[in-house]
Amino acid sequence: MFSWFNAKEEKEIGLLLAEFVIKEMPIELAKKKQDKTLLKRHKVMQQLAIKVVEFKKDRRLNVYKKAQLGNSFKWRLLEENFDAAVASELTNLVIKELG
């Protein structure tokens, strides 16, 4: 029963996914709306979705663990001064891929 609330691993994965986004999508790229940057953003988002799908293959996540993963992911992006709308968009992608 207590393992239901143990989301330590999910929080760490959320941080790792955020670090991937921070590395691959600098803040300048996240803010621009040009065609070239949109393609790069789309590519990073696809790679992020693949990483999430790979993570959830061997795990069965409950609602609490999904929320903790998404929360740690979003707050890490906001700490790096990502626009709130972009951070929300990326977090929604992660949560959607978690199912």
PDB file of N, CA and C in Angstrom:
ATOM      1  N   MET A   1       0.810  -1.201   0.000  1.00  0.00           N
ATOM      2  CA  MET A   1       0.000   0.000   0.000  1.00  0.00           C
ATOM      3  C   MET A   1       0.849   1.259   0.000  1.00  0.00           C
ATOM      4  N   PHE A   2       1.913   1.259   0.803  1.00  0.00           N
ATOM      5  CA  PHE A   2       2.749   2.447   0.864  1.00  0.00           C
ATOM      6  C   PHE A   2       3.528   2.668  -0.426  1.00  0.00           C
ATOM      7  N   SER A   3       3.743   1.620  -1.183  1.00  0.00           N
ATOM      8  CA  SER A   3       4.455   1.787  -2.460  1.00  0.00           C
ATOM      9  C   SER A   3       3.627   2.602  -3.442  1.00  0.00           C
ATOM     10  N   TRP A   4       2.330   2.663  -3.234  1.00  0.00           N
ATOM     11  CA  TRP A   4       1.454   3.454  -4.101  1.00  0.00           C
ATOM     12  C   TRP A   4       1.855   4.925  -4.061  1.00  0.00           C
ATOM     13  N   PHE A   5       2.338   5.386  -2.893  1.00  0.00           N
ATOM     14  CA  PHE A   5       2.728   6.784  -2.715  1.00  0.00           C
ATOM     15  C   PHE A   5       4.228   7.022  -2.891  1.00  0.00           C
ATOM     16  N   ASN A   6       4.991   5.984  -3.146  1.00  0.00           N
ATOM     17  CA  ASN A   6       6.429   6.155  -3.329  1.00  0.00           C
ATOM     18  C   ASN A   6       6.703   6.547  -4.779  1.00  0.00           C
ATOM     19  N   ALA A   7       6.910   7.831  -5.005  1.00  0.00           N
ATOM     20  CA  ALA A   7       7.099   8.340  -6.357  1.00  0.00           C
ATOM     21  C   ALA A   7       8.510   8.893  -6.557  1.00  0.00           C
ATOM     22  N   LYS A   8       9.448   8.431  -5.766  1.00  0.00           N
ATOM     23  CA  LYS A   8      10.819   8.935  -5.853  1.00  0.00           C
ATOM     24  C   LYS A   8      11.395   8.722  -7.258  1.00  0.00           C
ATOM     25  N   GLU A   9      11.242   7.526  -7.789  1.00  0.00           N
ATOM     26  CA  GLU A   9      11.782   7.218  -9.117  1.00  0.00           C
ATOM     27  C   GLU A   9      11.098   8.070 -10.193  1.00  0.00           C
ATOM     28  N   GLU A  10       9.811   8.264 -10.071  1.00  0.00           N
ATOM     29  CA  GLU A  10       9.073   9.045 -11.062  1.00  0.00           C
ATOM     30  C   GLU A  10       9.501  10.511 -11.032  1.00  0.00           C
ATOM     31  N   LYS A  11       9.754  11.045  -9.842  1.00  0.00           N
ATOM     32  CA  LYS A  11      10.243  12.423  -9.732  1.00  0.00           C
ATOM     33  C   LYS A  11      11.604  12.562 -10.407  1.00  0.00           C
ATOM     34  N   GLU A  12      12.471  11.571 -10.191  1.00  0.00           N
ATOM     35  CA  GLU A  12      13.799  11.597 -10.814  1.00  0.00           C
ATOM     36  C   GLU A  12      13.693  11.510 -12.336  1.00  0.00           C
ATOM     37  N   ILE A  13      12.794  10.678 -12.820  1.00  0.00           N
ATOM     38  CA  ILE A  13      12.588  10.569 -14.261  1.00  0.00           C
ATOM     39  C   ILE A  13      12.065  11.893 -14.815  1.00  0.00           C
ATOM     40  N   GLY A  14      11.159  12.532 -14.092  1.00  0.00           N
ATOM     41  CA  GLY A  14      10.658  13.845 -14.502  1.00  0.00           C
ATOM     42  C   GLY A  14      11.790  14.851 -14.635  1.00  0.00           C
ATOM     43  N   LEU A  15      12.706  14.830 -13.681  1.00  0.00           N
ATOM     44  CA  LEU A  15      13.856  15.735 -13.740  1.00  0.00           C
ATOM     45  C   LEU A  15      14.774  15.388 -14.913  1.00  0.00           C
ATOM     46  N   LEU A  16      14.991  14.100 -15.150  1.00  0.00           N
ATOM     47  CA  LEU A  16      15.834  13.686 -16.272  1.00  0.00           C
ATOM     48  C   LEU A  16      15.215  14.088 -17.609  1.00  0.00           C
ATOM     49  N   LEU A  17      13.907  13.929 -17.729  1.00  0.00           N
ATOM     50  CA  LEU A  17      13.234  14.347 -18.959  1.00  0.00           C
ATOM     51  C   LEU A  17      13.335  15.858 -19.146  1.00  0.00           C
ATOM     52  N   ALA A  18      13.203  16.596 -18.057  1.00  0.00           N
ATOM     53  CA  ALA A  18      13.329  18.059 -18.138  1.00  0.00           C
ATOM     54  C   ALA A  18      14.742  18.448 -18.550  1.00  0.00           C
ATOM     55  N   GLU A  19      15.741  17.770 -18.009  1.00  0.00           N
ATOM     56  CA  GLU A  19      17.130  18.072 -18.386  1.00  0.00           C
ATOM     57  C   GLU A  19      17.360  17.794 -19.871  1.00  0.00           C
ATOM     58  N   PHE A  20      16.741  16.739 -20.383  1.00  0.00           N
ATOM     59  CA  PHE A  20      16.830  16.448 -21.808  1.00  0.00           C
ATOM     60  C   PHE A  20      16.260  17.612 -22.616  1.00  0.00           C
ATOM     61  N   VAL A  21      15.100  18.101 -22.216  1.00  0.00           N
ATOM     62  CA  VAL A  21      14.460  19.210 -22.935  1.00  0.00           C
ATOM     63  C   VAL A  21      15.318  20.465 -22.828  1.00  0.00           C
ATOM     64  N   ILE A  22      15.841  20.746 -21.651  1.00  0.00           N
ATOM     65  CA  ILE A  22      16.666  21.937 -21.445  1.00  0.00           C
ATOM     66  C   ILE A  22      17.900  21.887 -22.332  1.00  0.00           C
ATOM     67  N   LYS A  23      18.491  20.717 -22.448  1.00  0.00           N
ATOM     68  CA  LYS A  23      19.688  20.549 -23.278  1.00  0.00           C
ATOM     69  C   LYS A  23      19.361  20.682 -24.764  1.00  0.00           C
ATOM     70  N   GLU A  24      18.276  20.051 -25.193  1.00  0.00           N
ATOM     71  CA  GLU A  24      17.942  19.998 -26.616  1.00  0.00           C
ATOM     72  C   GLU A  24      17.146  21.203 -27.111  1.00  0.00           C
ATOM     73  N   MET A  25      16.451  21.874 -26.215  1.00  0.00           N
ATOM     74  CA  MET A  25      15.610  22.998 -26.613  1.00  0.00           C
ATOM     75  C   MET A  25      15.947  24.207 -25.747  1.00  0.00           C
ATOM     76  N   PRO A  26      16.993  24.925 -26.108  1.00  0.00           N
ATOM     77  CA  PRO A  26      17.337  26.112 -25.316  1.00  0.00           C
ATOM     78  C   PRO A  26      16.151  27.079 -25.246  1.00  0.00           C
ATOM     79  N   ILE A  27      16.170  27.931 -24.250  1.00  0.00           N
ATOM     80  CA  ILE A  27      15.065  28.854 -24.022  1.00  0.00           C
ATOM     81  C   ILE A  27      14.775  29.693 -25.264  1.00  0.00           C
ATOM     82  N   GLU A  28      15.818  30.117 -25.950  1.00  0.00           N
ATOM     83  CA  GLU A  28      15.626  30.940 -27.146  1.00  0.00           C
ATOM     84  C   GLU A  28      14.818  30.180 -28.193  1.00  0.00           C
ATOM     85  N   LEU A  29      15.103  28.902 -28.335  1.00  0.00           N
ATOM     86  CA  LEU A  29      14.399  28.071 -29.305  1.00  0.00           C
ATOM     87  C   LEU A  29      12.948  27.863 -28.882  1.00  0.00           C
ATOM     88  N   ALA A  30      12.731  27.735 -27.602  1.00  0.00           N
ATOM     89  CA  ALA A  30      11.376  27.511 -27.095  1.00  0.00           C
ATOM     90  C   ALA A  30      10.495  28.736 -27.302  1.00  0.00           C
ATOM     91  N   LYS A  31      11.096  29.923 -27.342  1.00  0.00           N
ATOM     92  CA  LYS A  31      10.312  31.150 -27.469  1.00  0.00           C
ATOM     93  C   LYS A  31      10.028  31.533 -28.916  1.00  0.00           C
ATOM     94  N   LYS A  32      10.925  31.199 -29.831  1.00  0.00           N
ATOM     95  CA  LYS A  32      10.775  31.629 -31.219  1.00  0.00           C
ATOM     96  C   LYS A  32       9.678  30.842 -31.919  1.00  0.00           C
ATOM     97  N   LYS A  33       9.063  31.485 -32.888  1.00  0.00           N
ATOM     98  CA  LYS A  33       7.966  30.859 -33.626  1.00  0.00           C
ATOM     99  C   LYS A  33       8.290  30.748 -35.118  1.00  0.00           C
ATOM    100  N   GLN A  34       9.569  30.737 -35.461  1.00  0.00           N
ATOM    101  CA  GLN A  34       9.958  30.642 -36.863  1.00  0.00           C
ATOM    102  C   GLN A  34       9.856  29.200 -37.338  1.00  0.00           C
ATOM    103  N   ASP A  35       9.746  29.041 -38.659  1.00  0.00           N
ATOM    104  CA  ASP A  35       9.583  27.707 -39.232  1.00  0.00           C
ATOM    105  C   ASP A  35      10.716  26.760 -38.841  1.00  0.00           C
ATOM    106  N   LYS A  36      11.943  27.241 -38.930  1.00  0.00           N
ATOM    107  CA  LYS A  36      13.098  26.388 -38.628  1.00  0.00           C
ATOM    108  C   LYS A  36      13.081  25.945 -37.164  1.00  0.00           C
ATOM    109  N   THR A  37      12.763  26.858 -36.266  1.00  0.00           N
ATOM    110  CA  THR A  37      12.739  26.502 -34.849  1.00  0.00           C
ATOM    111  C   THR A  37      11.543  25.622 -34.517  1.00  0.00           C
ATOM    112  N   LEU A  38      10.455  25.783 -35.227  1.00  0.00           N
ATOM    113  CA  LEU A  38       9.297  24.920 -34.998  1.00  0.00           C
ATOM    114  C   LEU A  38       9.615  23.476 -35.346  1.00  0.00           C
ATOM    115  N   LEU A  39      10.383  23.283 -36.408  1.00  0.00           N
ATOM    116  CA  LEU A  39      10.785  21.924 -36.783  1.00  0.00           C
ATOM    117  C   LEU A  39      11.670  21.304 -35.705  1.00  0.00           C
ATOM    118  N   LYS A  40      12.588  22.088 -35.183  1.00  0.00           N
ATOM    119  CA  LYS A  40      13.474  21.593 -34.125  1.00  0.00           C
ATOM    120  C   LYS A  40      12.667  21.281 -32.867  1.00  0.00           C
ATOM    121  N   ARG A  41      11.735  22.173 -32.502  1.00  0.00           N
ATOM    122  CA  ARG A  41      10.883  21.922 -31.333  1.00  0.00           C
ATOM    123  C   ARG A  41      10.069  20.646 -31.513  1.00  0.00           C
ATOM    124  N   HIS A  42       9.528  20.468 -32.714  1.00  0.00           N
ATOM    125  CA  HIS A  42       8.726  19.276 -32.989  1.00  0.00           C
ATOM    126  C   HIS A  42       9.577  18.013 -32.863  1.00  0.00           C
ATOM    127  N   LYS A  43      10.808  18.078 -33.337  1.00  0.00           N
ATOM    128  CA  LYS A  43      11.714  16.932 -33.242  1.00  0.00           C
ATOM    129  C   LYS A  43      12.021  16.602 -31.775  1.00  0.00           C
ATOM    130  N   VAL A  44      12.283  17.626 -30.985  1.00  0.00           N
ATOM    131  CA  VAL A  44      12.562  17.418 -29.564  1.00  0.00           C
ATOM    132  C   VAL A  44      11.336  16.829 -28.868  1.00  0.00           C
ATOM    133  N   MET A  45      10.153  17.307 -29.230  1.00  0.00           N
ATOM    134  CA  MET A  45       8.927  16.793 -28.627  1.00  0.00           C
ATOM    135  C   MET A  45       8.708  15.330 -28.993  1.00  0.00           C
ATOM    136  N   GLN A  46       9.046  14.954 -30.213  1.00  0.00           N
ATOM    137  CA  GLN A  46       8.935  13.545 -30.618  1.00  0.00           C
ATOM    138  C   GLN A  46       9.902  12.678 -29.822  1.00  0.00           C
ATOM    139  N   GLN A  47      11.127  13.150 -29.662  1.00  0.00           N
ATOM    140  CA  GLN A  47      12.118  12.402 -28.894  1.00  0.00           C
ATOM    141  C   GLN A  47      11.684  12.273 -27.433  1.00  0.00           C
ATOM    142  N   LEU A  48      11.097  13.340 -26.896  1.00  0.00           N
ATOM    143  CA  LEU A  48      10.600  13.313 -25.526  1.00  0.00           C
ATOM    144  C   LEU A  48       9.494  12.271 -25.387  1.00  0.00           C
ATOM    145  N   ALA A  49       8.584  12.238 -26.336  1.00  0.00           N
ATOM    146  CA  ALA A  49       7.493  11.256 -26.303  1.00  0.00           C
ATOM    147  C   ALA A  49       8.040   9.835 -26.346  1.00  0.00           C
ATOM    148  N   ILE A  50       9.053   9.605 -27.156  1.00  0.00           N
ATOM    149  CA  ILE A  50       9.668   8.269 -27.245  1.00  0.00           C
ATOM    150  C   ILE A  50      10.286   7.880 -25.908  1.00  0.00           C
ATOM    151  N   LYS A  51      10.970   8.821 -25.248  1.00  0.00           N
ATOM    152  CA  LYS A  51      11.577   8.536 -23.948  1.00  0.00           C
ATOM    153  C   LYS A  51      10.515   8.180 -22.907  1.00  0.00           C
ATOM    154  N   VAL A  52       9.400   8.893 -22.939  1.00  0.00           N
ATOM    155  CA  VAL A  52       8.324   8.605 -21.987  1.00  0.00           C
ATOM    156  C   VAL A  52       7.739   7.217 -22.237  1.00  0.00           C
ATOM    157  N   VAL A  53       7.514   6.881 -23.499  1.00  0.00           N
ATOM    158  CA  VAL A  53       6.967   5.567 -23.839  1.00  0.00           C
ATOM    159  C   VAL A  53       7.925   4.464 -23.396  1.00  0.00           C
ATOM    160  N   GLU A  54       9.218   4.666 -23.588  1.00  0.00           N
ATOM    161  CA  GLU A  54      10.207   3.677 -23.149  1.00  0.00           C
ATOM    162  C   GLU A  54      10.184   3.518 -21.632  1.00  0.00           C
ATOM    163  N   PHE A  55      10.033   4.638 -20.924  1.00  0.00           N
ATOM    164  CA  PHE A  55       9.996   4.587 -19.461  1.00  0.00           C
ATOM    165  C   PHE A  55       8.799   3.795 -18.963  1.00  0.00           C
ATOM    166  N   LYS A  56       7.647   4.006 -19.561  1.00  0.00           N
ATOM    167  CA  LYS A  56       6.439   3.374 -19.033  1.00  0.00           C
ATOM    168  C   LYS A  56       6.259   1.926 -19.473  1.00  0.00           C
ATOM    169  N   LYS A  57       7.094   1.421 -20.370  1.00  0.00           N
ATOM    170  CA  LYS A  57       6.969   0.032 -20.841  1.00  0.00           C
ATOM    171  C   LYS A  57       6.959  -0.970 -19.692  1.00  0.00           C
ATOM    172  N   ASP A  58       7.897  -0.814 -18.767  1.00  0.00           N
ATOM    173  CA  ASP A  58       8.070  -1.795 -17.700  1.00  0.00           C
ATOM    174  C   ASP A  58       7.396  -1.393 -16.395  1.00  0.00           C
ATOM    175  N   ARG A  59       6.664  -0.279 -16.419  1.00  0.00           N
ATOM    176  CA  ARG A  59       6.075   0.217 -15.179  1.00  0.00           C
ATOM    177  C   ARG A  59       4.581   0.430 -15.322  1.00  0.00           C
ATOM    178  N   ARG A  60       3.939   0.263 -14.217  1.00  0.00           N
ATOM    179  CA  ARG A  60       2.519   0.570 -14.161  1.00  0.00           C
ATOM    180  C   ARG A  60       2.372   1.737 -13.195  1.00  0.00           C
ATOM    181  N   LEU A  61       2.088   2.905 -13.737  1.00  0.00           N
ATOM    182  CA  LEU A  61       2.036   4.111 -12.927  1.00  0.00           C
ATOM    183  C   LEU A  61       0.605   4.438 -12.519  1.00  0.00           C
ATOM    184  N   ASN A  62       0.440   4.766 -11.248  1.00  0.00           N
ATOM    185  CA  ASN A  62      -0.871   5.211 -10.789  1.00  0.00           C
ATOM    186  C   ASN A  62      -0.981   6.722 -10.990  1.00  0.00           C
ATOM    187  N   VAL A  63      -2.124   7.262 -10.694  1.00  0.00           N
ATOM    188  CA  VAL A  63      -2.394   8.687 -10.908  1.00  0.00           C
ATOM    189  C   VAL A  63      -1.413   9.550 -10.117  1.00  0.00           C
ATOM    190  N   TYR A  64      -1.151   9.181  -8.887  1.00  0.00           N
ATOM    191  CA  TYR A  64      -0.261   9.952  -8.031  1.00  0.00           C
ATOM    192  C   TYR A  64       1.148  10.013  -8.615  1.00  0.00           C
ATOM    193  N   LYS A  65       1.661   8.889  -9.069  1.00  0.00           N
ATOM    194  CA  LYS A  65       3.013   8.849  -9.615  1.00  0.00           C
ATOM    195  C   LYS A  65       3.107   9.626 -10.917  1.00  0.00           C
ATOM    196  N   LYS A  66       2.071   9.562 -11.747  1.00  0.00           N
ATOM    197  CA  LYS A  66       2.049  10.355 -12.978  1.00  0.00           C
ATOM    198  C   LYS A  66       2.074  11.843 -12.650  1.00  0.00           C
ATOM    199  N   ALA A  67       1.304  12.225 -11.659  1.00  0.00           N
ATOM    200  CA  ALA A  67       1.250  13.630 -11.263  1.00  0.00           C
ATOM    201  C   ALA A  67       2.599  14.106 -10.724  1.00  0.00           C
ATOM    202  N   GLN A  68       3.251  13.276  -9.942  1.00  0.00           N
ATOM    203  CA  GLN A  68       4.550  13.643  -9.386  1.00  0.00           C
ATOM    204  C   GLN A  68       5.599  13.784 -10.485  1.00  0.00           C
ATOM    205  N   LEU A  69       5.576  12.887 -11.444  1.00  0.00           N
ATOM    206  CA  LEU A  69       6.501  12.960 -12.576  1.00  0.00           C
ATOM    207  C   LEU A  69       6.266  14.255 -13.350  1.00  0.00           C
ATOM    208  N   GLY A  70       5.010  14.522 -13.680  1.00  0.00           N
ATOM    209  CA  GLY A  70       4.684  15.743 -14.423  1.00  0.00           C
ATOM    210  C   GLY A  70       5.026  16.997 -13.654  1.00  0.00           C
ATOM    211  N   ASN A  71       4.790  16.987 -12.360  1.00  0.00           N
ATOM    212  CA  ASN A  71       5.075  18.146 -11.531  1.00  0.00           C
ATOM    213  C   ASN A  71       6.573  18.440 -11.473  1.00  0.00           C
ATOM    214  N   SER A  72       7.384  17.424 -11.258  1.00  0.00           N
ATOM    215  CA  SER A  72       8.834  17.645 -11.193  1.00  0.00           C
ATOM    216  C   SER A  72       9.366  18.100 -12.548  1.00  0.00           C
ATOM    217  N   PHE A  73       8.815  17.543 -13.618  1.00  0.00           N
ATOM    218  CA  PHE A  73       9.202  17.933 -14.975  1.00  0.00           C
ATOM    219  C   PHE A  73       8.893  19.409 -15.224  1.00  0.00           C
ATOM    220  N   LYS A  74       7.666  19.806 -14.947  1.00  0.00           N
ATOM    221  CA  LYS A  74       7.242  21.183 -15.229  1.00  0.00           C
ATOM    222  C   LYS A  74       8.013  22.197 -14.387  1.00  0.00           C
ATOM    223  N   TRP A  75       8.175  21.911 -13.094  1.00  0.00           N
ATOM    224  CA  TRP A  75       8.865  22.867 -12.232  1.00  0.00           C
ATOM    225  C   TRP A  75      10.332  23.019 -12.602  1.00  0.00           C
ATOM    226  N   ARG A  76      10.943  21.955 -13.074  1.00  0.00           N
ATOM    227  CA  ARG A  76      12.348  22.068 -13.510  1.00  0.00           C
ATOM    228  C   ARG A  76      12.449  22.978 -14.720  1.00  0.00           C
ATOM    229  N   LEU A  77      11.514  22.862 -15.656  1.00  0.00           N
ATOM    230  CA  LEU A  77      11.511  23.750 -16.820  1.00  0.00           C
ATOM    231  C   LEU A  77      11.279  25.200 -16.397  1.00  0.00           C
ATOM    232  N   LEU A  78      10.365  25.404 -15.471  1.00  0.00           N
ATOM    233  CA  LEU A  78      10.091  26.773 -15.008  1.00  0.00           C
ATOM    234  C   LEU A  78      11.290  27.362 -14.268  1.00  0.00           C
ATOM    235  N   GLU A  79      12.033  26.531 -13.550  1.00  0.00           N
ATOM    236  CA  GLU A  79      13.251  26.996 -12.879  1.00  0.00           C
ATOM    237  C   GLU A  79      14.281  27.491 -13.881  1.00  0.00           C
ATOM    238  N   GLU A  80      14.262  26.915 -15.077  1.00  0.00           N
ATOM    239  CA  GLU A  80      15.200  27.315 -16.132  1.00  0.00           C
ATOM    240  C   GLU A  80      14.642  28.443 -16.999  1.00  0.00           C
ATOM    241  N   ASN A  81      13.595  29.091 -16.509  1.00  0.00           N
ATOM    242  CA  ASN A  81      12.982  30.247 -17.177  1.00  0.00           C
ATOM    243  C   ASN A  81      12.303  29.925 -18.496  1.00  0.00           C
ATOM    244  N   PHE A  82      11.824  28.703 -18.647  1.00  0.00           N
ATOM    245  CA  PHE A  82      11.000  28.394 -19.802  1.00  0.00           C
ATOM    246  C   PHE A  82       9.684  29.143 -19.648  1.00  0.00           C
ATOM    247  N   ASP A  83       9.120  29.557 -20.755  1.00  0.00           N
ATOM    248  CA  ASP A  83       7.820  30.201 -20.742  1.00  0.00           C
ATOM    249  C   ASP A  83       6.802  29.235 -20.141  1.00  0.00           C
ATOM    250  N   ALA A  84       5.888  29.750 -19.336  1.00  0.00           N
ATOM    251  CA  ALA A  84       4.901  28.899 -18.665  1.00  0.00           C
ATOM    252  C   ALA A  84       4.037  28.141 -19.664  1.00  0.00           C
ATOM    253  N   ALA A  85       3.708  28.780 -20.784  1.00  0.00           N
ATOM    254  CA  ALA A  85       2.882  28.118 -21.798  1.00  0.00           C
ATOM    255  C   ALA A  85       3.638  26.955 -22.438  1.00  0.00           C
ATOM    256  N   VAL A  86       4.915  27.146 -22.700  1.00  0.00           N
ATOM    257  CA  VAL A  86       5.735  26.083 -23.290  1.00  0.00           C
ATOM    258  C   VAL A  86       5.910  24.949 -22.292  1.00  0.00           C
ATOM    259  N   ALA A  87       6.169  25.284 -21.025  1.00  0.00           N
ATOM    260  CA  ALA A  87       6.323  24.260 -19.995  1.00  0.00           C
ATOM    261  C   ALA A  87       5.032  23.455 -19.846  1.00  0.00           C
ATOM    262  N   SER A  88       3.904  24.137 -19.903  1.00  0.00           N
ATOM    263  CA  SER A  88       2.614  23.438 -19.803  1.00  0.00           C
ATOM    264  C   SER A  88       2.376  22.541 -21.006  1.00  0.00           C
ATOM    265  N   GLU A  89       2.711  23.038 -22.180  1.00  0.00           N
ATOM    266  CA  GLU A  89       2.545  22.240 -23.403  1.00  0.00           C
ATOM    267  C   GLU A  89       3.380  20.964 -23.341  1.00  0.00           C
ATOM    268  N   LEU A  90       4.626  21.093 -22.923  1.00  0.00           N
ATOM    269  CA  LEU A  90       5.505  19.933 -22.827  1.00  0.00           C
ATOM    270  C   LEU A  90       5.050  18.971 -21.725  1.00  0.00           C
ATOM    271  N   THR A  91       4.591  19.522 -20.614  1.00  0.00           N
ATOM    272  CA  THR A  91       4.091  18.682 -19.527  1.00  0.00           C
ATOM    273  C   THR A  91       2.851  17.914 -19.967  1.00  0.00           C
ATOM    274  N   ASN A  92       1.975  18.575 -20.688  1.00  0.00           N
ATOM    275  CA  ASN A  92       0.783  17.896 -21.204  1.00  0.00           C
ATOM    276  C   ASN A  92       1.164  16.747 -22.131  1.00  0.00           C
ATOM    277  N   LEU A  93       2.199  16.960 -22.942  1.00  0.00           N
ATOM    278  CA  LEU A  93       2.687  15.898 -23.823  1.00  0.00           C
ATOM    279  C   LEU A  93       3.159  14.707 -23.000  1.00  0.00           C
ATOM    280  N   VAL A  94       3.936  14.975 -21.957  1.00  0.00           N
ATOM    281  CA  VAL A  94       4.457  13.896 -21.115  1.00  0.00           C
ATOM    282  C   VAL A  94       3.307  13.134 -20.453  1.00  0.00           C
ATOM    283  N   ILE A  95       2.375  13.850 -19.865  1.00  0.00           N
ATOM    284  CA  ILE A  95       1.254  13.199 -19.179  1.00  0.00           C
ATOM    285  C   ILE A  95       0.406  12.400 -20.162  1.00  0.00           C
ATOM    286  N   LYS A  96       0.204  12.950 -21.343  1.00  0.00           N
ATOM    287  CA  LYS A  96      -0.573  12.249 -22.375  1.00  0.00           C
ATOM    288  C   LYS A  96       0.115  10.948 -22.762  1.00  0.00           C
ATOM    289  N   GLU A  97       1.420  10.974 -22.931  1.00  0.00           N
ATOM    290  CA  GLU A  97       2.155   9.776 -23.315  1.00  0.00           C
ATOM    291  C   GLU A  97       2.180   8.744 -22.182  1.00  0.00           C
ATOM    292  N   LEU A  98       2.082   9.208 -20.950  1.00  0.00           N
ATOM    293  CA  LEU A  98       2.039   8.262 -19.834  1.00  0.00           C
ATOM    294  C   LEU A  98       0.733   7.492 -19.812  1.00  0.00           C
ATOM    295  N   GLY A  99      -0.280   8.085 -20.422  1.00  0.00           N
ATOM    296  CA  GLY A  99      -1.578   7.403 -20.537  1.00  0.00           C
ATOM    297  C   GLY A  99      -2.455   7.601 -19.413  1.00  0.00           C
TER     298      GLY A  99
END
